[in-house]
Amino acid sequence: LIDSGHWYTRQAGNYKKIQAVGDELYAWKETNEIQRLENDEFVTIHTNSQEVIDMRATNSNLVVTSLNHATAYSADFQYESEIVTGDYLTNFTVGLAEEGIFFVGTELAGILYNSFSGGIPLQILPEGPLHNDVFTVDAYNNEVWVGYGDVTFGYNPYPLNESGISKFYDEHWHNIPYQNIFDANDLVKVKVNRKNPSEVYFTSYQKGLLKVKDDVPVKLFDQSNSPLEYGRGGTASYGIRLYGLDFDSQENLWFVQSGIRHGLLRMSPSGSITKIDLDGVIPHDRELALTDLVVSKEGYVFFAAAENGIIGYNPTNGRFNQIRRGSNGGLTSGYNRALAIDLQDRLWIGTGKGLRVLQNTTNFFNVSNPTARQVIIMDGDVPQELLFEIPINAIEVDGSNNKWIATSTSGVFYVSSTGQETIHHFTKDNSPLPSNDVQDVAVDPESGRVYIATARGMVSFQGTATSAREDLSNLRAFPNPVRPEYNGMVTVSGLMANTNVKITDLEGNLVFEATSQGGTVQWDTRAFGKHRVASGVYFIMANAREGEVTKIAKIMIIR
């Protein structure tokens, strides 16, 4: 075969593939011609109406595949059956048929299969969410919800994304198709009701507010059944563009809508919606979009505007205040997409050009010109701005008051409570992260696990920071015992907020002391960060509420 002298041109032309079905030989020529060997010559017997991307044979069938259509033929090129993309909204890549069953590979939907008798094709794919491009994620009590919306940098939802929703629990994925969510497209934010986890809400940047109860979509709040209305003068093509949402302590759900005067909305636990007039605060007809929203523990509502900074609202007295762009407010970019309030009432703001922090939200409405500042860190002897000019998509606060920051170009950062220390920086080059375009991040406050959503799939990271508890009944340390080969941190969990934690040896010598902000603290098994402590049993003494609540646990260290 390696000797070119043994080869000769049987028939000229641009041929892509040759396949045999029984005693018959077929060739795929140029773009869409199918030929058969007849009387020692390849003759065109079929010209496909669409561009052919693959031709493949088994013992009994030949399949001709185009981007959204595949046709199966038997011997003598007799038509048998066909399969189309239909509701799967993906392109075909390869087709195969054998014994009356179709199998078609796709770009986004795994493998579709169907019998020659027809019907709706079914999927074969690895267990996972419906799609790789997860846009929003929320996690609580070892359950994870994801949605698949999409908006451009200029907050344009077109072309519309018609996908379902997915939930991960009991170590398995459970998917709800688009047809079962009242055709709610472009789901851009999801929120689990922490006080009633059976309730989950999704905002659609086109159709309204989707409510899921006990894992079943039960209602889409839109212009037909609620006070919600089309934006931009009632234009159906503009739709009902909802984005950020959050619950307050009374289980009221707050959310924002773009393109209308009453752009701040509150839904009571009973389902009634109140609309709050933003006229005089921001010009709705000259505002591109309202984006993220968070509620502080005092009940203050903060939401971001693409072109008008960050707005705060006090529901008690109806007062507004605003962090503006420019030198007065410290915001340099109109792309304000991410907000988070940490355990010390600081407001963290993610923009298209970096990070800003408002140091005090409790006094926000008493300041005439509130200002958000950069986070300045030291790079050697040179001061640098943290995440300078990096576009930020999401910020999440964990139980230790550290921050997870998702970026569009640089992966995900895990920084200390003040931002002065970068604990981790994950990218596709140094971790399993499939893309540096991280769309969203969520921390399960019960387990500390972090879920990172990218444009090419999801990964999780087993964090150690959990939320504060109501008591100390679940105080524990892990790993326990600490074995000689272990060089990591010991995590003390099950703590209340502001719990004083002391660790002593059996003789009462203090080797570690810290105060928790969330539900965990960590110890490096060193005596105040100096030398490693010796083998033995150590006491963990937790003290909360100025001594009203106490608990003691033990940990064994083996060197």
XYZ file of C-alpha atoms in Angstrom:
559
model
C 0.000 0.000 0.000
C 2.860 2.387 0.676
C 4.102 2.175 -2.916
C 2.375 4.864 -4.974
C 3.116 2.878 -8.100
C 0.472 0.365 -7.105
C -2.249 3.042 -7.038
C -4.228 4.553 -9.911
C -7.170 6.970 -10.222
C -10.364 4.972 -10.566
C -12.644 8.011 -10.971
C -11.806 11.714 -10.753
C -13.599 14.111 -8.409
C -13.684 15.450 -4.844
C -14.837 12.426 -2.865
C -15.468 12.537 0.901
C -16.225 8.941 1.870
C -16.898 5.443 0.490
C -19.170 2.994 2.345
C -20.419 -0.542 1.661
C -23.928 -1.830 2.364
C -23.943 -5.566 1.731
C -22.546 -6.049 -1.772
C -23.215 -2.424 -2.758
C -20.646 0.365 -2.697
C -21.656 4.000 -2.180
C -19.604 7.210 -2.445
C -20.201 10.723 -1.139
C -18.983 13.224 -3.747
C -18.497 16.979 -3.464
C -21.005 18.554 -1.072
C -24.268 16.650 -1.472
C -24.017 13.982 -4.213
C -24.490 10.308 -3.312
C -23.123 7.865 -5.914
C -23.310 4.079 -6.306
C -20.909 1.759 -8.105
C -22.770 0.476 -11.190
C -21.091 -1.406 -14.055
C -17.648 -0.548 -12.696
C -18.457 3.210 -12.535
C -19.722 5.507 -9.745
C -23.034 7.040 -10.825
C -24.967 9.798 -9.001
C -28.223 8.319 -7.699
C -29.235 11.037 -5.251
C -28.595 14.743 -4.683
C -29.345 15.737 -1.099
C -31.451 18.852 -0.618
C -29.210 19.963 2.249
C -25.452 19.991 2.592
C -24.203 16.529 3.555
C -21.890 16.468 6.592
C -21.553 12.687 7.002
C -22.365 9.369 5.326
C -22.038 6.130 7.280
C -23.052 2.487 6.721
C -23.756 -0.641 8.740
C -24.493 -4.125 7.426
C -28.065 -3.165 6.630
C -28.364 0.617 6.304
C -26.732 3.697 4.852
C -27.341 7.003 6.673
C -26.896 10.385 4.986
C -26.644 13.186 7.564
C -27.006 16.967 7.247
C -26.980 19.594 10.029
C -30.607 19.039 11.103
C -31.759 16.000 9.138
C -30.638 12.373 8.746
C -32.086 9.751 6.381
C -31.635 5.974 6.477
C -31.588 3.815 3.308
C -31.533 0.038 2.922
C -30.123 -2.054 0.079
C -30.696 -0.674 -3.424
C -30.915 2.777 -1.779
C -34.485 2.240 -0.602
C -35.820 4.890 1.809
C -36.411 3.522 5.331
C -36.796 6.397 7.809
C -35.566 9.855 8.838
C -34.906 11.836 11.982
C -34.839 15.643 12.490
C -33.539 17.880 15.296
C -37.046 19.023 16.271
C -37.213 20.522 19.755
C -33.570 19.765 20.612
C -32.251 22.936 18.893
C -28.866 21.501 18.025
C -26.859 20.444 14.989
C -26.271 16.855 13.937
C -22.699 15.570 13.579
C -23.027 11.909 12.558
C -25.761 9.321 11.937
C -25.997 5.544 12.139
C -28.828 3.020 11.745
C -29.047 -0.706 12.394
C -31.914 -3.172 12.863
C -34.600 -0.504 12.657
C -33.018 1.903 15.165
C -31.625 5.369 14.418
C -28.676 6.864 16.346
C -27.604 10.450 15.656
C -24.749 12.342 17.299
C -25.350 16.024 18.061
C -23.307 19.038 19.103
C -25.311 19.862 22.250
C -27.870 17.154 22.998
C -25.767 14.001 23.230
C -26.990 11.083 21.102
C -30.579 11.001 19.827
C -32.125 7.653 19.088
C -35.440 6.527 17.642
C -37.034 3.561 15.884
C -37.822 3.635 12.178
C -41.506 3.790 13.116
C -41.080 7.416 14.197
C -42.122 9.355 17.276
C -40.159 11.790 19.464
C -36.423 10.988 19.588
C -34.934 10.177 23.006
C -31.513 11.124 24.378
C -28.449 9.167 25.417
C -25.987 11.379 27.285
C -23.916 11.431 30.475
C -25.945 12.371 33.522
C -25.751 16.107 34.024
C -27.638 19.356 33.506
C -29.593 19.910 30.313
C -26.897 22.104 28.780
C -23.262 23.026 29.343
C -23.744 26.809 29.223
C -25.194 27.292 32.718
C -25.983 30.985 33.273
C -27.289 31.007 36.853
C -26.959 28.702 39.870
C -28.186 28.643 43.482
C -27.513 26.018 46.152
C -29.059 25.254 49.522
C -29.333 22.197 51.772
C -27.383 19.970 49.350
C -29.663 20.850 46.429
C -28.555 22.815 43.364
C -30.758 24.638 40.845
C -29.495 25.928 37.487
C -30.970 27.943 34.617
C -29.845 28.623 31.060
C -30.449 32.244 30.165
C -28.240 34.486 28.141
C -27.899 38.220 27.597
C -25.258 40.141 25.697
C -22.925 42.724 27.209
C -25.600 45.272 26.235
C -28.379 43.239 27.958
C -29.978 42.009 24.759
C -31.653 38.572 25.147
C -31.904 37.909 21.410
C -31.597 35.341 19.965
C -33.884 33.938 22.640
C -32.651 30.964 24.646
C -35.382 28.326 24.984
C -34.083 25.828 27.531
C -35.446 24.078 30.605
C -34.147 24.011 34.172
C -32.118 21.462 36.128
C -31.781 20.341 39.748
C -29.053 18.298 41.409
C -29.870 16.334 44.578
C -29.263 12.844 45.989
C -26.142 12.736 43.780
C -28.233 12.800 40.580
C -29.386 15.369 38.051
C -33.104 15.858 37.403
C -34.057 17.931 34.364
C -37.285 19.763 33.517
C -37.645 20.484 29.766
C -38.550 23.845 28.282
C -42.052 22.664 27.373
C -42.836 22.127 31.084
C -41.873 25.610 32.322
C -44.629 27.539 30.508
C -42.178 28.423 27.708
C -40.252 30.759 30.021
C -37.093 31.535 28.056
C -33.823 33.249 29.030
C -33.822 32.408 32.740
C -31.088 34.695 34.097
C -31.385 34.374 37.918
C -32.522 31.670 40.342
C -33.202 31.968 44.075
C -34.158 29.341 46.658
C -36.340 30.533 49.541
C -34.101 29.768 52.533
C -37.057 29.681 54.939
C -39.076 27.446 52.644
C -36.642 25.546 50.366
C -39.477 23.867 48.487
C -40.049 27.237 46.764
C -37.674 28.303 43.997
C -38.027 31.323 41.710
C -36.456 32.066 38.325
C -36.472 35.434 36.573
C -36.890 35.415 32.808
C -35.424 38.247 30.780
C -38.383 38.026 28.439
C -41.416 36.281 29.968
C -41.724 37.153 33.692
C -41.295 35.283 36.991
C -41.338 31.474 37.159
C -42.320 29.757 40.418
C -41.325 26.157 41.156
C -42.930 24.361 44.102
C -41.892 20.890 45.272
C -39.818 20.449 42.086
C -42.802 21.235 39.836
C -43.189 24.488 37.839
C -46.540 25.800 39.052
C -46.892 29.339 37.685
C -45.390 31.918 35.372
C -46.231 35.420 36.569
C -46.648 37.567 33.444
C -48.860 40.260 31.902
C -51.866 37.915 31.717
C -52.165 36.948 35.399
C -50.301 39.577 37.445
C -49.505 43.310 37.562
C -46.411 42.667 35.448
C -46.457 44.463 32.101
C -44.437 44.665 28.912
C -41.596 47.161 29.022
C -40.695 49.956 26.623
C -44.256 51.173 26.109
C -45.948 47.780 26.161
C -43.931 46.157 23.385
C -44.459 42.391 23.298
C -41.157 41.836 21.503
C -39.351 43.685 24.313
C -41.175 41.490 26.809
C -41.029 41.424 30.613
C -37.311 41.698 31.372
C -36.703 40.592 34.960
C -33.214 40.079 36.369
C -31.991 40.169 40.015
C -34.064 38.822 42.907
C -33.689 38.170 46.644
C -35.786 37.406 49.736
C -36.009 39.584 52.834
C -36.433 38.257 56.379
C -40.244 38.307 56.008
C -40.104 36.086 52.903
C -41.012 38.938 50.576
C -39.411 38.396 47.193
C -37.839 41.531 45.726
C -36.936 41.738 42.034
C -36.289 44.295 39.306
C -37.725 44.848 35.831
C -36.112 46.826 33.028
C -37.889 49.235 30.705
C -40.723 50.370 33.006
C -41.213 53.242 35.447
C -42.128 50.965 38.359
C -38.982 48.870 38.022
C -38.649 47.680 41.649
C -41.169 45.020 42.649
C -42.037 43.072 45.796
C -44.061 39.886 45.947
C -45.506 38.973 49.334
C -45.559 35.374 50.625
C -49.212 35.242 49.527
C -48.245 36.054 45.917
C -49.466 39.660 45.620
C -47.113 41.983 43.722
C -46.444 45.619 44.662
C -44.707 47.926 42.170
C -42.483 50.772 43.393
C -42.103 53.944 41.347
C -38.511 54.788 40.421
C -39.376 58.070 38.701
C -37.060 60.754 40.032
C -34.460 58.150 40.985
C -33.449 56.827 37.576
C -34.924 57.664 34.137
C -36.414 54.364 33.041
C -36.633 55.458 29.413
C -32.891 56.171 29.407
C -31.762 53.177 31.482
C -30.463 50.200 29.542
C -31.182 47.585 32.235
C -31.667 46.921 35.935
C -29.471 43.984 36.901
C -28.571 42.327 40.215
C -30.423 42.791 43.530
C -29.646 41.948 47.178
C -31.416 42.585 50.498
C -29.448 43.408 53.664
C -30.244 41.982 57.095
C -31.821 45.366 57.968
C -34.207 44.909 55.046
C -32.566 47.513 52.796
C -32.856 46.690 49.087
C -29.869 47.368 46.820
C -30.045 46.960 43.056
C -27.741 47.780 40.169
C -28.461 49.811 37.057
C -26.376 49.459 33.924
C -26.092 53.223 33.417
C -27.138 54.777 36.731
C -24.958 53.189 39.387
C -26.249 51.364 42.467
C -29.582 52.300 44.068
C -30.618 51.600 47.642
C -34.222 51.560 48.883
C -35.492 51.603 52.477
C -38.940 49.934 52.528
C -39.675 51.345 56.009
C -39.764 55.005 54.962
C -39.612 54.805 51.160
C -36.258 56.594 50.948
C -33.793 56.118 48.088
C -30.084 56.786 47.840
C -27.598 56.153 45.075
C -23.946 55.352 44.378
C -23.174 57.227 41.186
C -20.654 56.850 38.429
C -17.580 59.049 38.380
C -15.619 60.643 41.180
C -18.712 61.243 43.340
C -19.603 57.576 43.652
C -16.460 55.749 42.634
C -18.036 53.589 39.918
C -16.106 53.605 36.660
C -18.188 51.240 34.527
C -21.804 51.040 33.470
C -21.649 47.265 33.486
C -22.761 46.736 37.103
C -23.858 43.109 37.136
C -22.921 41.628 40.528
C -23.853 42.586 44.104
C -23.224 40.876 47.453
C -23.575 41.971 51.088
C -21.085 40.333 53.416
C -21.313 39.433 57.100
C -19.984 42.856 58.111
C -22.628 44.770 56.114
C -20.265 45.744 53.322
C -21.670 45.921 49.791
C -19.420 44.320 47.171
C -19.988 45.487 43.608
C -18.810 43.721 40.458
C -18.486 45.951 37.392
C -17.227 45.592 33.837
C -13.945 47.118 34.942
C -13.210 45.604 38.298
C -14.358 45.501 41.912
C -15.753 48.148 44.250
C -16.781 47.991 47.929
C -19.160 50.173 49.948
C -17.851 49.859 53.499
C -21.101 50.528 55.398
C -24.661 49.753 54.317
C -26.314 50.409 57.704
C -25.658 54.153 57.384
C -26.294 54.276 53.640
C -29.371 56.510 53.722
C -27.758 59.104 55.992
C -24.920 59.882 53.583
C -25.423 62.467 50.863
C -22.944 60.986 48.372
C -22.084 57.382 49.268
C -18.858 56.229 47.633
C -17.619 52.769 46.707
C -13.855 52.240 46.827
C -11.324 49.957 45.180
C -9.671 47.154 47.128
C -5.959 48.002 47.259
C -3.502 45.152 47.768
C 0.293 45.119 47.927
C 2.215 43.423 45.118
C 5.604 43.398 46.806
C 6.128 47.054 47.641
C 3.754 48.307 44.944
C 0.079 49.003 45.712
C -2.292 47.452 43.169
C -6.044 47.449 42.666
C -7.589 44.002 43.176
C -9.056 42.664 39.893
C -8.172 45.859 38.029
C -10.173 46.240 34.778
C -11.455 42.629 34.989
C -15.173 42.179 34.125
C -17.025 40.553 37.036
C -20.171 38.449 36.617
C -20.989 37.288 40.162
C -19.900 37.594 43.807
C -20.788 35.126 46.573
C -20.016 35.362 50.308
C -19.301 32.150 52.222
C -19.703 31.343 55.905
C -16.240 32.675 56.763
C -17.028 36.018 55.083
C -14.590 35.214 52.289
C -15.644 36.026 48.731
C -15.946 33.969 45.568
C -15.689 36.268 42.539
C -16.619 35.043 39.036
C -15.062 36.827 36.078
C -15.669 36.827 32.319
C -12.035 36.373 31.346
C -9.942 35.184 34.288
C -11.753 32.289 35.948
C -12.851 32.494 39.580
C -11.101 34.103 42.550
C -11.478 33.146 46.219
C -10.335 36.050 48.395
C -10.251 36.759 52.124
C -12.943 38.727 53.953
C -11.285 42.074 53.178
C -9.950 41.047 49.779
C -6.361 41.552 50.888
C -5.410 37.907 50.366
C -6.141 35.736 47.343
C -6.678 32.255 48.782
C -7.339 30.519 45.450
C -7.425 31.549 41.823
C -8.877 28.835 39.592
C -8.541 28.917 35.794
C -8.908 26.327 33.059
C -5.104 25.991 33.048
C -4.586 25.094 36.725
C -7.854 23.331 37.613
C -10.736 21.297 36.136
C -12.520 24.580 35.341
C -13.704 24.085 31.715
C -13.687 27.793 30.822
C -12.372 31.099 32.161
C -15.756 32.652 31.362
C -17.453 32.013 34.726
C -21.114 33.025 34.583
C -22.159 32.476 38.200
C -21.076 30.971 41.514
C -23.066 29.668 44.497
C -22.076 28.454 47.966
C -24.247 25.952 49.815
C -24.332 27.392 53.364
C -25.076 23.979 54.853
C -22.182 22.010 53.339
C -19.786 24.761 52.291
C -19.576 23.278 48.792
C -19.073 25.813 46.002
C -20.737 25.427 42.582
C -19.095 27.230 39.667
C -21.070 27.723 36.437
C -19.173 28.454 33.230
C -20.060 28.804 29.572
C -18.747 25.242 29.021
C -19.991 23.329 32.050
C -20.099 23.222 35.843
C -17.616 22.172 38.506
C -17.812 22.064 42.291
C -15.249 22.750 45.001
C -15.527 21.319 48.490
C -15.163 24.413 50.652
C -15.123 24.414 54.439
C -17.003 27.640 55.259
C -20.590 27.055 56.414
C -23.292 29.397 57.674
C -23.706 30.248 61.347
C -25.902 27.907 63.442
C -28.594 28.663 65.983
C -26.784 26.689 68.701
C -23.601 24.668 69.259
C -25.149 21.220 69.336
C -23.376 20.188 66.105
C -19.893 21.363 67.143
C -17.231 19.097 65.633
C -13.762 19.103 64.095
C -12.571 17.293 60.983
C -10.516 15.441 60.062
C -10.476 13.703 63.415
C -8.072 12.144 64.165
C -5.414 14.108 62.288
C -3.081 11.421 60.940
C 0.665 11.817 60.235
C 0.246 12.037 56.458
C -2.293 14.896 56.656
C -0.820 18.393 56.178
C -3.985 20.436 55.628
C -6.184 22.564 57.858
C -8.457 21.311 60.634
C -11.972 22.706 60.289
C -14.095 23.402 63.373
C -17.728 23.582 62.252
C -21.189 23.884 63.784
C -20.467 27.328 65.269
C -22.791 30.213 65.953
C -22.001 33.713 64.699
C -19.236 35.428 66.710
C -18.333 32.257 68.613
C -15.053 32.435 70.507
C -13.077 29.231 69.871
C -10.149 28.198 72.078
C -8.048 25.059 71.581
C -5.897 23.798 74.472
C -3.836 20.736 75.293
C -4.721 18.435 78.210
C -2.805 20.651 80.637
C -4.778 23.709 79.618
C -2.072 25.400 77.533
C -3.708 27.581 74.859
C -2.508 26.797 71.315
C -5.170 28.523 69.181
C -7.888 31.159 69.524
C -10.255 32.723 66.984
C -13.722 34.246 66.665
C -16.017 32.884 63.987
C -17.901 35.082 61.550
C -19.948 32.261 60.079
C -20.237 28.619 61.068
C -16.598 27.542 60.791
C -13.026 28.404 61.740
C -9.829 26.696 60.610
C -6.684 25.716 62.502
C -3.324 24.848 60.927
C -2.457 22.561 63.909
C 0.284 24.964 64.961
C 0.622 26.791 68.260
C -0.406 30.296 67.182
C 1.019 29.747 63.705
C 4.554 28.864 64.894
C 5.508 25.250 65.596
C 3.370 22.182 64.988
C 1.730 20.879 68.145
C 2.710 17.436 69.426
C 0.671 14.246 69.295
C -2.148 14.124 71.787
C -5.739 14.985 72.598
C -6.785 18.634 72.398
C -9.887 20.357 73.747
C -12.012 22.647 71.540
C -13.945 25.095 73.734
C -16.654 27.155 72.013
C -18.226 30.141 73.744
C -21.102 32.166 72.198
C -23.419 34.958 73.322
C -20.977 36.114 75.993
C -20.936 32.759 77.728
C -24.641 31.962 77.541
C -23.988 29.091 75.113
C -20.916 26.841 75.478
C -19.747 23.510 74.121
C -16.589 21.376 74.332
C -15.303 18.900 71.760
C -12.094 16.894 71.420
C -9.665 16.259 68.613
C -6.761 13.799 68.450
C -3.545 14.619 66.619
C -1.119 11.848 65.634
C 2.302 12.908 64.375
